Short mmCIF file of C-alpha atoms and ligand atoms in Angstrom, two decimals:
data_model
loop_
_atom_site.label_atom_id
_atom_site.label_comp_id
_atom_site.label_asym_id
_atom_site.label_seq_id
_atom_site.Cartn_x
_atom_site.Cartn_y
_atom_site.Cartn_z
CA MET Q 1 113.89 108.08 125.42
CA SER Q 2 110.36 106.38 126.53
CA ASP Q 3 108.21 105.19 124.09
CA PRO Q 4 106.57 108.14 122.55
CA ALA Q 5 103.64 105.84 121.68
CA LEU Q 6 102.53 106.43 124.97
CA CYS Q 7 100.55 109.43 126.03
CA GLY Q 8 101.42 111.92 128.72
CA ASP Q 9 103.78 114.30 129.81
CA ASN Q 10 106.80 112.27 129.48
CA ALA Q 11 106.01 111.56 125.73
CA PHE Q 12 105.15 114.86 124.78
CA ARG Q 13 108.64 116.01 126.47
CA ALA Q 14 110.57 113.25 124.54
CA LEU Q 15 108.71 114.19 121.16
CA SER Q 16 109.14 117.86 121.92
CA ALA Q 17 112.81 117.47 122.23
CA ILE Q 18 113.02 115.65 119.05
CA ALA Q 19 110.81 118.19 117.13
CA GLU Q 20 112.94 121.05 118.68
CA ARG Q 21 115.89 119.53 116.68
CA PHE Q 22 114.24 120.53 113.23
CA ASP Q 23 114.20 124.18 112.52
CA LEU Q 24 110.31 124.52 112.49
CA GLY Q 25 110.26 128.33 112.76
CA GLY Q 26 107.99 128.66 115.84
CA PRO Q 27 107.63 127.20 119.46
CA ILE Q 28 105.78 123.86 119.85
CA SER Q 29 102.66 124.07 121.42
CA GLY Q 30 101.25 120.68 121.04
CA ILE Q 31 101.80 117.23 119.76
CA ASP Q 32 99.26 114.29 118.94
CA PRO Q 33 99.57 110.94 117.05
CA LEU Q 34 98.25 111.25 113.57
CA GLY Q 35 96.68 108.90 111.51
CA ASN Q 36 96.77 105.15 111.38
CA GLY Q 37 99.71 103.90 109.27
CA ASN Q 38 100.78 100.45 109.69
CA VAL Q 39 104.29 100.86 109.46
CA ASN Q 40 105.71 104.29 110.92
CA ASP Q 41 104.94 106.43 113.99
CA THR Q 42 103.43 109.71 112.95
CA TYR Q 43 102.51 112.87 114.92
CA LEU Q 44 101.21 116.23 114.35
CA VAL Q 45 103.22 119.14 115.96
CA ARG Q 46 101.36 122.18 116.75
CA LEU Q 47 103.54 125.66 116.45
CA GLY Q 48 102.66 128.19 119.14
CA GLU Q 49 101.46 131.37 117.48
CA LEU Q 50 99.81 129.56 114.35
CA GLU Q 51 96.30 128.10 115.00
CA ARG Q 52 96.74 125.68 112.18
CA PRO Q 53 98.81 122.45 112.79
CA ALA Q 54 101.79 122.82 110.82
CA VAL Q 55 104.16 119.94 110.95
CA VAL Q 56 104.03 116.09 110.82
CA LEU Q 57 106.89 114.34 112.83
CA GLN Q 58 107.66 110.78 111.71
CA ARG Q 59 109.68 108.10 113.05
CA VAL Q 60 110.33 105.91 110.15
CA ASN Q 61 110.50 102.09 110.65
CA THR Q 62 114.02 101.26 110.12
CA VAL Q 63 113.11 97.45 110.28
CA VAL Q 64 111.10 98.07 107.04
CA PHE Q 65 113.43 100.83 105.45
CA THR Q 66 116.97 99.76 106.37
CA ASP Q 67 118.49 102.97 104.72
CA PRO Q 68 116.13 105.89 105.99
CA GLU Q 69 118.65 108.31 104.62
CA ALA Q 70 118.38 107.02 101.14
CA VAL Q 71 114.38 107.45 101.82
CA MET Q 72 114.99 111.30 102.31
CA ALA Q 73 117.24 111.44 99.48
CA ASN Q 74 114.55 110.33 97.39
CA LEU Q 75 112.04 112.47 98.90
CA VAL Q 76 114.45 115.61 98.31
CA ALA Q 77 114.83 114.29 94.57
CA PHE Q 78 111.23 114.14 94.07
CA SER Q 79 110.45 117.51 95.89
CA GLU Q 80 112.98 119.63 94.13
CA HIS Q 81 111.81 118.07 90.63
CA VAL Q 82 108.11 118.75 91.36
CA ALA Q 83 108.96 122.30 92.41
CA ARG Q 84 110.57 123.04 89.02
CA ARG Q 85 107.72 121.62 87.31
CA LEU Q 86 105.27 123.72 89.35
CA LEU Q 87 106.86 126.91 88.13
CA GLU Q 88 105.04 126.05 84.56
CA PRO Q 89 102.18 124.10 85.82
CA PRO Q 90 100.56 121.48 83.80
CA ARG Q 91 97.29 122.78 82.08
CA GLU Q 92 95.27 120.41 84.06
CA LEU Q 93 96.10 122.18 87.15
CA ALA Q 94 94.88 125.66 85.71
CA GLY Q 95 92.88 127.40 88.57
CA ARG Q 96 93.62 124.38 91.07
CA ARG Q 97 95.92 124.01 94.07
CA TRP Q 98 98.60 121.65 94.34
CA GLU Q 99 101.01 121.00 97.05
CA VAL Q 100 104.23 119.00 97.83
CA PRO Q 101 104.82 118.52 101.35
CA ARG Q 102 107.93 120.71 102.73
CA VAL Q 103 111.03 118.98 104.26
CA PHE Q 104 112.26 120.54 107.25
CA LEU Q 105 116.01 120.50 107.99
CA ALA Q 106 117.86 119.76 111.33
CA CYS Q 107 119.02 122.92 113.11
CA ALA Q 108 122.42 121.35 114.00
CA ASP Q 109 123.68 120.21 110.47
CA GLY Q 110 121.02 121.28 107.90
CA LEU Q 111 120.24 117.52 106.88
CA PRO Q 112 116.40 116.48 106.31
CA TRP Q 113 116.47 113.92 109.36
CA VAL Q 114 117.58 113.56 112.92
CA TRP Q 115 119.12 110.38 114.50
CA GLU Q 116 118.12 109.88 118.24
CA GLY Q 117 119.91 106.49 119.21
CA SER Q 118 118.36 103.92 116.68
CA SER Q 119 115.54 105.97 115.84
CA PHE Q 120 115.33 107.99 112.55
CA TRP Q 121 113.06 111.08 112.73
CA ARG Q 122 112.11 113.43 109.95
CA ALA Q 123 109.64 116.53 109.92
CA LEU Q 124 107.48 117.19 106.90
CA GLY Q 125 105.09 120.20 106.24
CA PHE Q 126 101.33 119.34 107.08
CA VAL Q 127 99.06 119.87 103.95
CA ASP Q 128 96.82 122.56 105.45
CA ARG Q 129 93.09 123.26 104.73
CA ALA Q 130 92.70 119.66 103.54
CA HIS Q 131 91.69 116.60 104.89
CA SER Q 132 91.74 112.60 103.93
CA LEU Q 133 89.31 109.85 103.36
CA GLU Q 134 89.11 106.37 105.01
CA ARG Q 135 86.30 105.38 102.97
CA ILE Q 136 85.05 106.93 99.86
CA GLY Q 137 81.58 108.74 100.07
CA HIS Q 138 80.78 109.23 96.40
CA SER Q 139 81.93 108.83 92.93
CA GLY Q 140 83.12 112.88 93.13
CA HIS Q 141 85.61 111.88 95.67
CA ALA Q 142 86.81 108.89 93.43
CA ARG Q 143 87.26 111.00 90.41
CA GLU Q 144 89.43 113.42 92.59
CA ILE Q 145 91.50 110.51 94.11
CA GLY Q 146 91.98 109.44 90.44
CA PHE Q 147 92.95 113.02 89.43
CA GLY Q 148 95.41 113.17 92.25
CA LEU Q 149 97.08 110.14 91.32
CA GLY Q 150 97.17 110.98 87.63
CA MET Q 151 98.80 114.49 88.65
CA PHE Q 152 101.19 113.13 90.84
CA HIS Q 153 102.31 110.49 88.15
CA GLN Q 154 102.23 113.38 85.46
CA LEU Q 155 104.49 115.61 87.68
CA ILE Q 156 107.23 112.96 88.02
CA SER Q 157 106.70 111.20 84.68
CA ASP Q 158 109.99 113.08 83.45
CA LEU Q 159 112.11 112.44 86.78
CA PRO Q 160 114.94 110.07 85.44
CA VAL Q 161 114.35 106.83 87.19
CA GLU Q 162 117.96 106.83 87.76
CA ASN Q 163 117.82 109.66 90.32
CA LEU Q 164 115.96 107.49 92.68
CA ALA Q 165 117.37 104.88 94.77
CA ASP Q 166 115.64 101.52 95.48
CA THR Q 167 114.89 101.91 99.13
CA LEU Q 168 112.64 98.91 99.80
CA GLU Q 169 113.92 95.98 97.33
CA GLY Q 170 111.25 93.57 96.26
CA PHE Q 171 108.49 95.94 97.45
CA HIS Q 172 105.49 95.32 95.21
CA VAL Q 173 107.50 92.63 93.24
CA THR Q 174 104.71 90.12 93.79
CA PRO Q 175 106.58 86.98 93.06
CA THR Q 176 108.87 88.13 95.96
CA TYR Q 177 105.96 88.11 98.33
CA LEU Q 178 104.87 84.51 97.05
CA ARG Q 179 108.41 83.30 97.91
CA GLN Q 180 108.29 84.74 101.22
CA PHE Q 181 104.70 83.24 101.79
CA ASP Q 182 106.17 79.74 100.89
CA GLN Q 183 109.21 80.09 103.32
CA VAL Q 184 107.01 80.77 106.25
CA LEU Q 185 104.72 78.21 105.24
CA GLY Q 186 107.30 75.55 104.90
CA ARG Q 187 108.28 76.26 108.51
CA LEU Q 188 104.58 75.52 109.83
CA GLY Q 189 102.64 72.51 110.02
CA ALA Q 190 99.52 71.76 108.24
CA SER Q 191 96.66 74.14 109.20
CA THR Q 192 93.87 72.96 111.47
CA ASP Q 193 92.17 76.24 111.39
CA PRO Q 194 89.32 75.97 108.62
CA GLU Q 195 89.50 80.03 108.01
CA LEU Q 196 93.45 79.72 107.26
CA SER Q 197 92.96 76.52 105.04
CA ASP Q 198 90.48 78.52 103.13
CA CYS Q 199 92.97 81.55 102.44
CA LEU Q 200 95.76 78.97 101.79
CA ALA Q 201 93.46 77.32 99.15
CA PHE Q 202 92.81 80.96 97.51
CA VAL Q 203 96.31 81.63 97.25
CA GLU Q 204 97.35 77.99 95.63
CA GLN Q 205 94.49 78.92 93.00
CA ARG Q 206 96.14 82.19 92.07
CA ARG Q 207 99.86 81.30 91.62
CA GLY Q 208 99.53 81.87 88.02
CA LEU Q 209 98.39 85.33 88.58
CA VAL Q 210 101.54 86.40 90.59
CA PRO Q 211 104.23 87.03 88.01
CA VAL Q 212 102.10 88.75 85.17
CA LEU Q 213 103.48 92.27 85.94
CA GLU Q 214 106.96 91.30 86.09
CA GLN Q 215 106.77 88.97 83.08
CA ALA Q 216 105.24 92.07 81.06
CA SER Q 217 108.28 94.26 82.42
CA ALA Q 218 110.78 91.69 81.52
CA ALA Q 219 109.21 91.26 77.95
CA GLY Q 220 109.53 95.33 77.72
CA LEU Q 221 105.91 95.99 77.62
CA LEU Q 222 106.03 97.95 81.04
CA HIS Q 223 108.98 99.78 82.22
CA GLN Q 224 110.19 101.07 85.29
CA ARG Q 225 109.34 104.91 86.52
CA PRO Q 226 109.12 106.72 89.67
CA ILE Q 227 105.93 105.74 91.72
CA HIS Q 228 104.46 106.58 94.73
CA GLY Q 229 104.31 103.07 96.15
CA ASP Q 230 101.27 103.63 98.63
CA PRO Q 231 98.64 105.64 97.03
CA LYS Q 232 95.80 104.39 99.03
CA ILE Q 233 92.82 106.84 99.49
CA ASN Q 234 93.78 108.24 102.71
CA ASN Q 235 97.29 109.21 101.24
CA VAL Q 236 95.50 111.66 98.79
CA MET Q 237 94.45 115.10 100.40
CA LEU Q 238 91.25 116.95 99.50
CA ASP Q 239 90.60 120.35 99.69
CA LEU Q 240 88.43 121.36 102.59
CA GLU Q 241 86.18 123.56 100.60
CA GLY Q 242 85.62 121.79 97.31
CA ASP Q 243 86.91 118.08 97.95
CA GLN Q 244 89.54 118.71 95.11
CA ALA Q 245 92.76 116.69 95.16
CA VAL Q 246 95.59 119.04 96.20
CA ALA Q 247 98.40 116.68 97.53
CA LEU Q 248 99.77 113.05 97.97
CA ILE Q 249 101.42 112.36 101.20
CA ASP Q 250 103.05 109.57 102.68
CA LEU Q 251 106.06 109.68 100.36
CA ASP Q 252 108.53 107.15 102.20
CA THR Q 253 107.81 104.62 99.00
CA VAL Q 254 108.75 106.96 96.14
CA LYS Q 255 111.26 105.01 94.19
CA PRO Q 256 111.43 103.43 90.90
CA GLY Q 257 108.64 100.71 89.98
CA LEU Q 258 105.67 100.12 87.68
CA ILE Q 259 103.02 102.55 87.90
CA HIS Q 260 100.70 99.65 87.69
CA TYR Q 261 101.08 99.14 91.32
CA ASP Q 262 100.26 102.78 92.12
CA ILE Q 263 97.05 102.40 89.64
CA GLY Q 264 96.28 98.96 91.26
CA ASP Q 265 96.83 100.09 94.87
CA CYS Q 266 94.69 103.24 94.39
CA LEU Q 267 91.91 101.34 93.16
CA ARG Q 268 91.77 98.46 95.53
CA SER Q 269 91.61 100.82 98.10
CA ALA Q 270 89.17 103.30 96.72
CA CYS Q 271 86.54 101.07 95.37
CA ASN Q 272 86.38 98.98 98.37
CA PRO Q 273 83.66 101.05 100.02
CA LEU Q 274 83.46 99.00 103.41
CA GLY Q 275 87.32 99.88 103.67
CA GLU Q 276 90.45 97.50 104.39
CA ASP Q 277 89.70 97.12 107.89
CA THR Q 278 86.23 96.05 107.73
CA GLU Q 279 85.12 92.99 109.99
CA ASP Q 280 82.44 92.42 107.64
CA TRP Q 281 84.82 90.59 104.99
CA ARG Q 282 81.90 88.43 103.22
CA GLN Q 283 80.33 91.88 102.21
CA VAL Q 284 83.39 93.21 100.51
CA GLN Q 285 83.00 94.13 96.82
CA PHE Q 286 84.65 95.96 94.11
CA ASP Q 287 82.40 99.06 93.11
CA LEU Q 288 82.44 99.47 89.45
CA GLY Q 289 80.94 102.98 89.49
CA LEU Q 290 83.70 104.27 91.91
CA CYS Q 291 86.16 102.52 89.52
CA GLU Q 292 84.83 104.29 86.39
CA ALA Q 293 84.76 107.67 88.23
CA LEU Q 294 88.29 107.02 89.54
CA LEU Q 295 89.89 106.12 86.05
CA GLY Q 296 88.16 108.98 84.54
CA GLY Q 297 89.87 111.20 86.87
CA TYR Q 298 93.24 109.46 86.36
CA GLY Q 299 92.86 109.11 82.61
CA SER Q 300 91.97 112.99 82.33
CA VAL Q 301 95.65 113.55 83.59
CA ALA Q 302 97.50 110.48 82.54
CA ARG Q 303 96.80 110.23 78.79
CA SER Q 304 99.98 112.11 78.09
CA PHE Q 305 102.22 109.35 79.46
CA LEU Q 306 100.27 106.19 79.29
CA THR Q 307 101.31 103.57 76.47
CA PRO Q 308 98.69 101.12 74.76
CA ALA Q 309 100.60 98.42 76.89
CA ASP Q 310 100.00 100.44 79.99
CA TYR Q 311 96.11 100.51 79.33
CA ASP Q 312 96.25 96.78 78.50
CA HIS Q 313 97.68 95.79 81.99
CA ILE Q 314 95.31 98.14 84.24
CA VAL Q 315 92.78 95.44 85.13
CA VAL Q 316 95.36 92.70 86.10
CA ALA Q 317 97.22 95.29 88.08
CA ILE Q 318 93.99 95.80 90.11
CA GLN Q 319 93.64 92.04 90.52
CA VAL Q 320 97.56 91.51 91.13
CA ILE Q 321 97.39 94.16 93.77
CA SER Q 322 94.66 92.98 95.86
CA PHE Q 323 95.88 89.88 95.81
CA GLU Q 324 99.31 90.86 96.76
CA LEU Q 325 98.31 93.16 99.72
CA GLY Q 326 96.17 89.82 100.96
CA LEU Q 327 99.20 87.68 100.62
CA ARG Q 328 101.30 89.94 102.53
CA PHE Q 329 98.87 90.33 105.29
CA LEU Q 330 98.44 86.43 105.27
CA THR Q 331 102.30 85.84 105.39
CA ASP Q 332 102.56 88.27 108.28
CA HIS Q 333 99.80 86.37 110.00
CA LEU Q 334 101.60 83.24 109.71
CA ALA Q 335 104.93 84.75 110.48
CA GLY Q 336 103.44 85.89 113.95
CA ASP Q 337 102.56 89.52 112.93
CA VAL Q 338 106.12 90.97 112.71
CA TYR Q 339 105.55 93.51 109.93
CA PHE Q 340 102.25 95.21 109.96
CA LYS Q 341 101.05 96.80 113.21
CA THR Q 342 98.12 94.91 114.60
CA ARG Q 343 95.53 95.42 117.28
CA TYR Q 344 94.81 91.82 117.96
CA ARG Q 345 96.07 88.31 117.03
CA GLY Q 346 93.90 87.50 113.91
CA HIS Q 347 93.95 90.92 112.62
CA ASN Q 348 96.21 90.33 109.89
CA LEU Q 349 94.27 87.17 108.85
CA LEU Q 350 91.15 89.32 108.81
CA ARG Q 351 92.57 91.88 106.68
CA ALA Q 352 93.82 89.01 104.18
CA ARG Q 353 90.41 87.80 103.93
CA VAL Q 354 88.99 91.42 103.17
CA GLN Q 355 91.56 91.55 100.11
CA PHE Q 356 91.08 88.23 99.09
CA GLN Q 357 87.30 88.70 98.70
CA LEU Q 358 87.92 92.03 96.87
CA THR Q 359 90.16 89.89 94.53
CA ARG Q 360 87.25 87.49 93.87
CA SER Q 361 84.92 90.52 93.24
CA ILE Q 362 87.38 91.70 90.65
CA GLU Q 363 87.78 88.63 88.96
CA ALA Q 364 83.90 88.43 88.86
CA GLN Q 365 83.76 91.75 87.06
CA HIS Q 366 86.61 91.33 84.79
CA ALA Q 367 84.73 92.14 81.56
CA ALA Q 368 83.01 95.10 82.94
CA ILE Q 369 86.45 96.53 84.25
CA GLU Q 370 87.98 95.93 80.87
CA ALA Q 371 84.92 98.16 79.36
CA VAL Q 372 85.79 100.95 81.76
CA VAL Q 373 89.23 100.95 81.06
CA ALA Q 374 88.56 100.94 77.35
CA ALA Q 375 86.36 104.04 77.58
CA ILE Q 376 89.20 106.15 78.96
CA ARG Q 377 91.84 105.09 76.17
C1 GN1 H 401 101.54 99.71 104.65
O1 GN1 H 401 101.95 102.28 106.94
P1 GN1 H 401 101.10 102.47 105.68
O2 GN1 H 401 99.50 102.28 106.08
O3 GN1 H 401 101.26 103.73 105.14
C2 GN1 H 401 102.25 99.49 103.60
C3 GN1 H 401 101.65 99.47 102.23
C4 GN1 H 401 100.21 98.66 102.33
C5 GN1 H 401 99.32 99.51 103.54
C6 GN1 H 401 98.19 98.62 103.79
C7 GN1 H 401 105.96 100.25 103.52
O4 GN1 H 401 101.35 101.26 104.32
O5 GN1 H 401 102.21 98.79 101.27
O6 GN1 H 401 99.36 98.65 101.17
O7 GN1 H 401 100.08 99.36 104.72
N1 GN1 H 401 103.35 100.11 103.59
C8 GN1 H 401 104.76 99.58 103.59
O8 GN1 H 401 97.27 99.36 104.39
O9 GN1 H 401 104.80 98.27 103.74
MG1 MG H 402 102.54 104.21 103.30
#
């Protein structure tokens, strides 16, 4: 088929043909690109008689997710577990809305996916009457984002990790990224670009930070649990009326891992008011007030499952994940932009600078962030 990322009638027809292979329950009236994910291709499908958009159609990147059927098996295990839990909702949900995106099945075989040549497609329910943020406006948003992640973790805290496959080996295992960085760097000559040299020096100074979470895990202090894997702010849906968190979306990285990766990832994305795609990397700062609000929201739901060792590793997790994402962007820049989608050459280098500046800001406020964590224990 033609590349559906292209606009126009042909793309609409090609995408409709895919969408029609799912049992969506209505005729398709429109399809538009949705969001700005760095990995998968995502579209919003409108159904005829309904006024509201109803379905998210997604082509999963099979270079990244080499076993997409296992990704869907995880999603189904996750959805069924949460649906069971919601029959008797946690008391923190009293009077609140919470949703799990529906998984649509293919008409032909009832499977939750469709293969079209080498492309793997899935269709998920759109979370209606809700929106997401690219950057946080105020601390009320931060509290809700924290609540959302806490509720997500609480609802799967009793899902046995053995029920989920490791669909992305090495994902968020920071030492793996450092090894990849070293391999790519080893193939290149010495840097003559001062900007790049700066970033390389930044990495050198932080090699000791890299294994901290994995060492805590190996020592039995932290343990494997089901995680979201990518709870950045635009993956938390907020209710249109009151900006209350109502769902977490982008569930392709739900798999076993350390919840610290989630906590760190959520904080590094939410507490950077300039956003991860800013060009003004020198101005990037970690906002302590937003961190306090977010952890307040998270802590209000997470107390039931966090251990003392979990609390002890929150601050370092924020630092590790900001650094890790910078390292991943930098490695991709050095490798020639093969993993993350980019808009121009140098985009990944700029993104790396943003994350490294954020890491610096987190380091500079280490004691203050420790005090915030102490307050939610
Ligand atoms: C990728 O595609 P997207 O935006 O949902 C990446 C995350 C990064 C994020 C940074 C599978 O997520 O790990 O934190 O970009 N997902 C994968 O924006 O690598
Ligand atoms: Mg994602």
